[in-house]
Coordinates of C-alpha atoms and ligand atoms in Angstrom, one line a residue:
X15 CA 1.8 283.7 224.0
X16 CA 3.4 280.6 225.7
X17 CA 2.9 278.0 223.1
X18 CA 5.5 277.5 220.2
X19 CA 4.7 277.5 216.5
X20 CA 5.9 274.8 214.2
X21 CA 6.2 274.4 210.4
X22 CA 4.9 270.9 210.0
X23 CA 4.5 270.7 206.1
X24 CA 5.5 272.3 202.8
X25 CA 4.2 272.0 199.3
X26 CA 5.3 273.0 195.8
X27 CA 3.5 273.2 192.6
X28 CA 5.6 273.6 189.5
X29 CA 3.9 274.4 186.2
X30 CA 4.6 271.8 183.5
X31 CA 5.9 274.4 180.9
X32 CA 9.4 276.0 181.0
X33 CA 11.1 278.6 179.0
X34 CA 15.0 278.6 178.7
X35 CA 16.9 281.9 178.3
X36 CA 17.7 281.0 174.7
X37 CA 13.9 280.5 173.9
X38 CA 13.1 283.8 175.7
X39 CA 15.8 285.7 174.0
X40 CA 14.9 284.3 170.5
X41 CA 11.4 285.6 171.0
X42 CA 12.5 289.0 172.4
X43 CA 15.0 289.5 169.5
X44 CA 12.3 288.5 167.0
X45 CA 10.0 291.2 168.5
X46 CA 12.9 293.8 168.4
X47 CA 13.4 293.0 164.7
X48 CA 9.7 293.4 163.9
X49 CA 9.6 296.6 166.0
X50 CA 12.7 298.2 164.3
X51 CA 11.4 297.2 160.8
X52 CA 7.9 298.7 161.5
X53 CA 9.6 302.0 162.9
X54 CA 12.4 302.1 160.3
X55 CA 11.6 305.7 159.2
X56 CA 11.4 307.2 162.8
X57 CA 14.6 305.3 163.7
X58 CA 16.3 306.8 160.6
X59 CA 15.2 310.4 161.3
X60 CA 16.2 310.0 165.0
X61 CA 12.7 310.5 166.4
X62 CA 12.9 307.1 168.2
X63 CA 15.7 304.9 169.2
X64 CA 16.2 301.4 167.8
X65 CA 15.5 298.6 170.2
X66 CA 18.5 296.4 171.1
X67 CA 18.7 292.6 171.2
X68 CA 18.8 290.8 174.5
X69 CA 21.4 288.1 175.3
X70 CA 21.1 284.6 177.1
X71 CA 24.8 285.1 178.2
X72 CA 24.1 288.4 179.8
X73 CA 21.0 287.1 181.7
X74 CA 22.8 284.1 183.2
X75 CA 25.9 286.2 184.2
X76 CA 23.8 289.1 185.6
X77 CA 21.3 287.0 187.4
X78 CA 22.1 283.4 187.6
X79 CA 18.8 282.5 185.9
X80 CA 18.9 279.9 183.2
X81 CA 15.2 279.0 182.8
X82 CA 11.7 279.7 184.3
X83 CA 8.5 277.7 184.7
X84 CA 5.4 279.4 183.3
X85 CA 1.6 278.9 183.3
X86 CA 1.5 279.5 179.5
X87 CA 4.6 279.4 177.3
X88 CA 3.0 280.0 173.8
X89 CA 1.5 283.3 174.6
X90 CA 4.8 284.7 176.1
X91 CA 7.0 283.4 173.2
X92 CA 4.7 284.7 170.4
X93 CA 6.6 287.9 169.4
X94 CA 3.2 289.3 168.3
X95 CA 1.7 288.8 171.8
X96 CA 4.4 288.5 174.6
X97 CA 1.8 288.0 177.3
X98 CA 0.7 284.6 178.8
X99 CA -2.5 283.4 177.2
X100 CA -4.7 282.4 180.2
X101 CA -8.4 282.5 179.3
X102 CA -10.8 284.0 181.8
X103 CA -13.0 281.4 183.5
X104 CA -16.6 281.7 184.5
X105 CA -17.2 282.6 188.2
X106 CA -18.6 279.1 188.7
X107 CA -15.2 277.5 188.0
X108 CA -12.1 277.6 190.1
X109 CA -9.9 280.5 189.3
X110 CA -6.4 279.6 188.0
X111 CA -4.7 281.2 191.0
X112 CA -6.9 279.1 193.4
X113 CA -6.2 276.0 191.4
X114 CA -2.3 276.2 191.6
X115 CA -2.6 277.4 195.3
X116 CA -4.6 274.2 196.1
X117 CA -2.1 272.0 194.3
X118 CA 0.7 273.3 196.6
X119 CA -1.5 273.4 199.7
X120 CA -2.7 269.8 199.5
X121 CA 1.0 268.6 199.4
X122 CA 1.7 270.8 202.5
X123 CA -1.4 269.4 204.3
X124 CA -0.4 265.8 203.4
X125 CA 3.2 266.5 204.5
X126 CA 1.8 267.8 207.8
X127 CA -0.2 264.6 208.3
X128 CA -3.5 266.5 208.8
X129 CA -6.7 266.8 206.9
X130 CA -7.9 270.0 205.1
X131 CA -10.7 270.2 207.6
X132 CA -8.2 270.6 210.4
X133 CA -6.9 273.8 208.8
X134 CA -8.6 276.6 210.6
X135 CA -7.0 279.7 208.9
X136 CA -5.8 280.2 205.3
X137 CA -3.6 283.1 204.3
X138 CA -2.9 283.6 200.6
X139 CA 0.3 285.7 200.7
X140 CA 1.5 286.8 197.3
X141 CA 2.7 289.7 195.1
X142 CA 0.2 289.3 192.4
X143 CA -3.5 288.7 193.2
X144 CA -5.7 287.7 190.4
X145 CA -8.6 289.9 191.5
X146 CA -9.7 292.4 194.2
X147 CA -12.3 290.4 195.8
X148 CA -13.6 288.0 197.1
X149 CA -10.2 287.2 198.7
X150 CA -8.3 284.5 197.0
X151 CA -7.8 282.9 200.4
X152 CA -11.5 282.5 200.9
X153 CA -11.8 280.7 197.6
X154 CA -8.9 278.5 198.5
X155 CA -10.3 277.8 202.0
X156 CA -13.6 276.6 200.3
X157 CA -11.9 274.6 197.6
X158 CA -9.8 272.7 200.1
X159 CA -12.6 272.2 202.6
X160 CA -10.7 274.1 205.3
X161 CA -12.6 275.8 208.2
X162 CA -12.2 279.0 210.2
X163 CA -11.2 282.2 208.5
X164 CA -9.1 283.3 205.4
X165 CA -7.5 286.5 204.2
X166 CA -5.1 287.8 201.5
X167 CA -1.9 289.7 202.1
X168 CA 0.7 291.3 199.9
X169 CA 4.1 292.3 200.9
X170 CA 5.6 291.6 197.4
X171 CA 8.6 289.2 197.6
X172 CA 8.3 289.0 201.4
X173 CA 4.8 287.9 201.4
X174 CA 5.6 284.3 202.4
X175 CA 7.8 285.1 205.4
X176 CA 5.5 287.9 206.6
X177 CA 2.6 285.4 206.2
X178 CA 4.5 282.8 208.3
X179 CA 4.9 285.4 211.0
X180 CA 1.1 286.1 210.9
X181 CA 0.4 282.4 211.2
X182 CA 2.9 282.0 214.0
X183 CA 1.4 284.8 215.9
X184 CA -2.2 283.3 215.3
X185 CA -1.2 279.8 216.7
X186 CA 0.6 281.3 219.7
X187 CA -2.3 283.5 220.6
X188 CA -4.8 280.8 220.0
X189 CA -6.8 282.7 217.3
X190 CA -6.1 279.6 215.1
X191 CA -4.6 276.1 215.6
X192 CA -3.5 275.1 212.1
X193 CA -2.7 277.8 209.6
X194 CA -2.1 277.3 205.9
X195 CA 0.1 280.0 204.2
X196 CA 0.0 279.6 200.4
X197 CA 1.9 281.6 197.8
X198 CA 0.6 281.3 194.3
X199 CA 2.7 283.6 192.2
X200 CA 1.8 284.1 188.5
X201 CA 4.5 286.6 188.0
X202 CA 4.4 286.5 184.3
X203 CA 1.0 288.2 184.3
X204 CA 2.7 291.4 185.5
X205 CA 6.0 291.1 183.7
X206 CA 6.8 293.3 180.6
X207 CA 8.2 290.7 178.2
X208 CA 9.2 293.6 175.8
X209 CA 11.5 295.2 178.5
X210 CA 15.1 294.2 177.9
X211 CA 16.2 295.0 181.4
X212 CA 13.6 292.8 183.1
X213 CA 12.0 290.4 180.6
X214 CA 14.0 287.4 182.0
X215 CA 13.5 288.0 185.7
X216 CA 10.3 286.1 186.8
X217 CA 8.6 282.7 186.6
X218 CA 5.3 281.2 187.9
X219 CA 4.9 278.7 190.8
X220 CA 3.0 278.1 194.0
X221 CA 4.3 277.1 197.4
X222 CA 2.5 276.4 200.7
X223 CA 3.4 275.8 204.4
X224 CA 1.4 274.5 207.3
X225 CA 2.1 276.1 210.7
X226 CA 0.8 274.4 213.8
X227 CA 0.8 275.0 217.6
X228 CA 3.7 273.1 219.1
X229 CA 1.4 271.2 221.4
X230 CA -0.5 269.9 218.3
X231 CA 2.5 269.0 216.2
X232 CA 3.7 265.4 216.2
X233 CA 6.9 264.9 218.2
X234 CA 10.0 265.1 216.1
X235 CA 8.1 266.6 213.2
X236 CA 8.9 269.9 211.4
X237 CA 10.6 273.1 212.3
X238 CA 10.2 275.2 215.4
X239 CA 10.0 278.9 214.6
X240 CA 12.5 280.3 217.1
X241 CA 12.2 283.9 216.0
X242 CA 10.9 286.0 213.2
X243 CA 11.9 289.5 212.3
X244 CA 10.1 291.8 209.7
X245 CA 11.3 295.1 208.4
X246 CA 9.9 297.5 205.8
X247 CA 11.6 300.6 204.3
X248 CA 9.6 302.6 201.7
X249 CA 11.2 302.6 198.2
X250 CA 10.0 303.4 194.7
X251 CA 12.9 301.3 193.2
X252 CA 10.5 298.3 192.6
X253 CA 7.1 299.4 191.7
X254 CA 3.9 298.5 189.9
X255 CA 1.1 301.2 189.6
X256 CA -1.6 298.7 188.4
X257 CA -4.8 299.2 190.4
X258 CA -8.5 300.0 190.5
X259 CA -7.9 303.7 190.1
X260 CA -6.3 303.3 186.7
X261 CA -9.6 303.7 185.0
X262 CA -10.1 307.0 186.8
X263 CA -7.3 308.5 184.5
X264 CA -7.6 307.2 180.9
X265 CA -4.3 308.9 180.0
X266 CA -2.4 306.3 182.0
X267 CA -4.1 303.2 180.8
X268 CA -1.7 300.7 179.1
X269 CA 1.4 302.6 180.3
X270 CA 4.4 300.5 181.3
X271 CA 4.3 301.6 185.0
X272 CA 1.2 299.4 185.2
X273 CA 3.6 296.4 185.0
X274 CA 6.7 295.4 187.0
X275 CA 9.4 298.2 186.9
X276 CA 12.6 298.4 188.8
X277 CA 16.0 300.2 189.2
X278 CA 17.8 296.8 189.5
X279 CA 21.2 298.3 190.4
X280 CA 19.8 300.4 193.2
X281 CA 17.8 297.5 194.6
X282 CA 21.0 295.4 194.6
X283 CA 23.1 298.0 196.5
X284 CA 20.4 299.1 198.9
X285 CA 18.9 295.7 199.8
X286 CA 22.0 293.4 200.2
X287 CA 23.5 295.2 203.2
X288 CA 20.1 295.7 204.9
X289 CA 19.3 291.9 204.7
X290 CA 22.8 290.9 205.9
X291 CA 22.5 293.4 208.8
X292 CA 19.1 292.1 209.7
X293 CA 20.1 288.5 209.9
X294 CA 23.3 289.2 211.7
X295 CA 21.5 291.3 214.4
X296 CA 18.9 288.7 214.7
X297 CA 21.3 285.9 215.3
X298 CA 23.4 288.0 217.8
X299 CA 20.2 288.8 219.8
X300 CA 19.5 285.0 219.9
X301 CA 23.0 284.2 221.0
X302 CA 23.5 282.1 217.7
X303 CA 26.8 282.1 215.9
X304 CA 26.4 282.3 212.2
X305 CA 28.7 279.2 211.9
X306 CA 26.2 277.2 213.9
X307 CA 23.7 277.6 211.0
X308 CA 23.3 274.6 209.0
X309 CA 21.6 276.5 206.2
X310 CA 20.1 279.7 204.9
X311 CA 17.3 279.6 202.4
X312 CA 17.4 283.1 200.8
X313 CA 15.0 284.8 198.6
X314 CA 15.8 283.8 195.0
X315 CA 16.1 287.1 193.0
X316 CA 19.7 287.2 191.8
X317 CA 22.7 284.8 192.4
X318 CA 25.2 287.6 192.9
X319 CA 23.0 289.1 195.6
X320 CA 22.6 285.8 197.4
X321 CA 26.4 285.1 197.3
X322 CA 27.1 288.6 198.7
X323 CA 24.5 288.3 201.5
X324 CA 25.6 284.7 202.4
X325 CA 29.2 285.8 202.5
X326 CA 28.3 288.8 204.8
X327 CA 26.3 286.5 207.1
X328 CA 28.8 283.7 207.4
X329 CA 31.9 286.0 207.3
X330 CA 33.3 283.5 204.6
X331 CA 32.4 282.0 201.3
X332 CA 29.6 279.4 202.2
X333 CA 29.5 276.0 200.6
X334 CA 26.9 275.8 197.9
X335 CA 24.7 273.5 200.2
X336 CA 24.7 276.1 203.0
X337 CA 22.8 278.6 200.8
X338 CA 20.9 276.6 198.1
X339 CA 20.0 277.9 194.7
X340 CA 16.8 277.2 192.9
X341 CA 16.9 280.5 190.9
X342 CA 18.7 278.9 188.0
X343 CA 15.7 276.6 187.3
X344 CA 12.8 278.7 188.6
X345 CA 14.0 282.3 188.1
X346 CA 12.6 284.9 190.6
X347 CA 9.2 283.6 191.7
X348 CA 8.7 286.5 194.1
X349 CA 7.5 285.3 197.6
X350 CA 7.7 281.6 196.7
X351 CA 11.5 281.6 196.1
X352 CA 12.8 281.1 199.6
X353 CA 10.1 278.5 200.3
X354 CA 11.0 276.5 197.1
X355 CA 14.6 276.4 198.4
X356 CA 13.3 275.3 201.8
X357 CA 11.0 272.7 200.4
X358 CA 13.7 271.2 198.2
X359 CA 16.7 271.5 200.4
X360 CA 15.8 270.8 204.0
X361 CA 15.3 267.0 204.2
X362 CA 18.9 266.2 205.2
X363 CA 18.8 268.5 208.4
X364 CA 18.9 266.7 211.7
X365 CA 17.1 267.4 214.9
X366 CA 18.4 270.5 216.8
X367 CA 20.0 271.9 213.7
X368 CA 19.5 275.6 213.0
X369 CA 18.7 277.5 209.8
X370 CA 17.3 280.8 208.5
X371 CA 14.6 281.4 205.9
X372 CA 14.8 284.9 204.5
X373 CA 13.0 287.0 201.8
X374 CA 13.5 290.5 200.6
X375 CA 12.1 292.7 197.8
X376 CA 9.7 295.4 196.9
X377 CA 8.5 297.7 199.6
X378 CA 11.4 297.4 200.5
X379 CA 10.5 294.5 202.7
X380 CA 12.8 292.0 204.6
X381 CA 11.6 289.0 206.5
X382 CA 13.9 286.5 208.3
X383 CA 12.9 283.5 210.3
X384 CA 15.1 281.3 212.5
X385 CA 14.2 277.8 212.5
X386 CA 15.2 274.7 214.5
X387 CA 14.7 271.2 213.2
X388 CA 12.7 269.1 215.7
Ligands
CO8_22 N1 20.6 291.5 177.4 C1 21.7 292.0 177.2 N2 22.2 293.2 177.8 C2 21.4 293.7 178.7 C3 20.2 293.2 179.0 C4 19.7 292.1 178.3 N3 18.6 291.5 178.6 N4 19.6 294.0 180.0 C5 20.5 295.0 180.2 N5 21.6 294.8 179.5 C6 22.8 295.7 179.5 C7 22.4 297.2 179.9 O1 22.0 297.9 178.8 C8 23.7 297.6 180.5 O2 24.5 298.1 179.4 P1 25.5 299.3 179.5 O3 26.6 298.9 180.6 O4 26.2 299.4 178.1 O5 24.6 300.5 179.9 C9 24.4 296.4 181.1 O6 23.8 295.2 180.5 C10 24.3 296.3 182.5 O7 22.9 296.5 182.9 P2 22.4 296.6 184.4 O8 23.3 297.5 185.2 O9 21.0 296.9 184.4 O10 22.7 295.1 184.8 P3 22.9 294.5 186.3 O11 24.2 293.8 186.2 O12 22.6 295.4 187.4 O13 21.8 293.2 186.2 C11 19.7 292.8 187.3 C12 20.5 293.6 186.2 C13 19.8 291.4 186.9 C14 18.2 293.2 187.1 C15 20.2 293.2 188.6 O14 20.4 294.5 188.8 C16 19.4 292.6 189.8 O15 19.0 291.5 189.8 N6 19.1 293.5 190.7 C17 18.3 293.1 191.9 C18 16.9 293.0 191.5 C19 16.0 292.5 192.6 O16 16.3 291.7 193.5 N7 14.8 292.8 192.4 C20 13.8 292.4 193.3 C21 12.6 292.4 192.5 S1 11.5 291.2 192.9 C22 10.3 291.7 194.0 O17 10.5 292.5 194.8 C23 8.9 291.3 193.7 C24 8.1 292.3 193.0 C25 6.7 291.7 192.8 C26 6.7 290.6 191.7 C27 6.3 291.1 190.4 C28 6.0 290.1 189.4 C29 6.0 290.5 188.0

């Protein structure tokens, strides 16, 4: 593995519809009132507990989220439905996940200054795949007109950074020359909009990056991948039991564990120190001082988490531009979050400047990539 790997292009697809905290809370509270009215007798005799209203102020204070983009707004906000309304398509049409993946991917391919046919590997790396098979990546490969091979992978929120490492290894070993890693995240499909603790957390988006062998990348273009570190630590604190075996036990069908469930406080406490330690150890082993970093693009799950991690890494309060936030506008978009921050807040870096791209989440999984602007 002598050649280097370079990120030469990024892309971002943002759905046209957005839901503010206020809109989301109004719909949630309307559902709570309907629910409590329908169960007034059981609530009065103590057999069930009344549901409690949500609050836009709580959401912004606890998470930093103000709004989120979604594939379908009306279905989510309808208090009688609270699920996105995304009609199934015939197998002869592009699937919705493939469609948004291609919208991000084509931008990344254009930014890299290559043609789709020059891409010889496609990795769809995301938390929420639309179906079991054929792989989403193979549908994306065909829709783009890419060549070579394609596969899906899922490491929840760390799917993008783990995918970039796979791509980097592929170009370094020569198994591919130009790899597209694409992260279509339709998180609202697996979010329980009737759960007060988590109904505000996620949004929908797609991101993409192109990784090329250094020898193929135009001089002065893109970001050299100096180092990548991946770590996984098993935890049940972020879990979703949806899967093909659900039908083998009818008693569990429709239960809430088939959607996103988390112990948010535990995640916060356990993941923040592990992320800061990983980045710090990585920088030390590369002989890089944290203050030589121009930027860290962190996973976008919670503003308080990011503030804490950035403070631990830099050993001081970083300036807002050193650790950019997109969470306020996009909410948590799982694997896409750090890539959105990278895509939107990287154009001002100059050749030679150093930065870290880092994700963390379910698994637990932590991926950190040190980049140098070419
Ligand atoms: N409105 C008003 N009050 C509320 C609400 C609400 N919506 N929700 C909770 N409260 C109340 C609680 O009842 C509690 O009240 P009390 O103190 O009286 O008991 C109080 O607020 C505090 O509750 P919490 O302790 O739960 O609140 P926190 O301050 O911990 O904030 C967070 C909750 C925001 C969830 C926070 O814990 C957090 O962000 N933790 C980290 C989560 C994280 O990073 N998770 C990563 C998950 S993403 C991932 O890995 C990808 C998974 C795959 C994608 C799936 C797509 C669907």
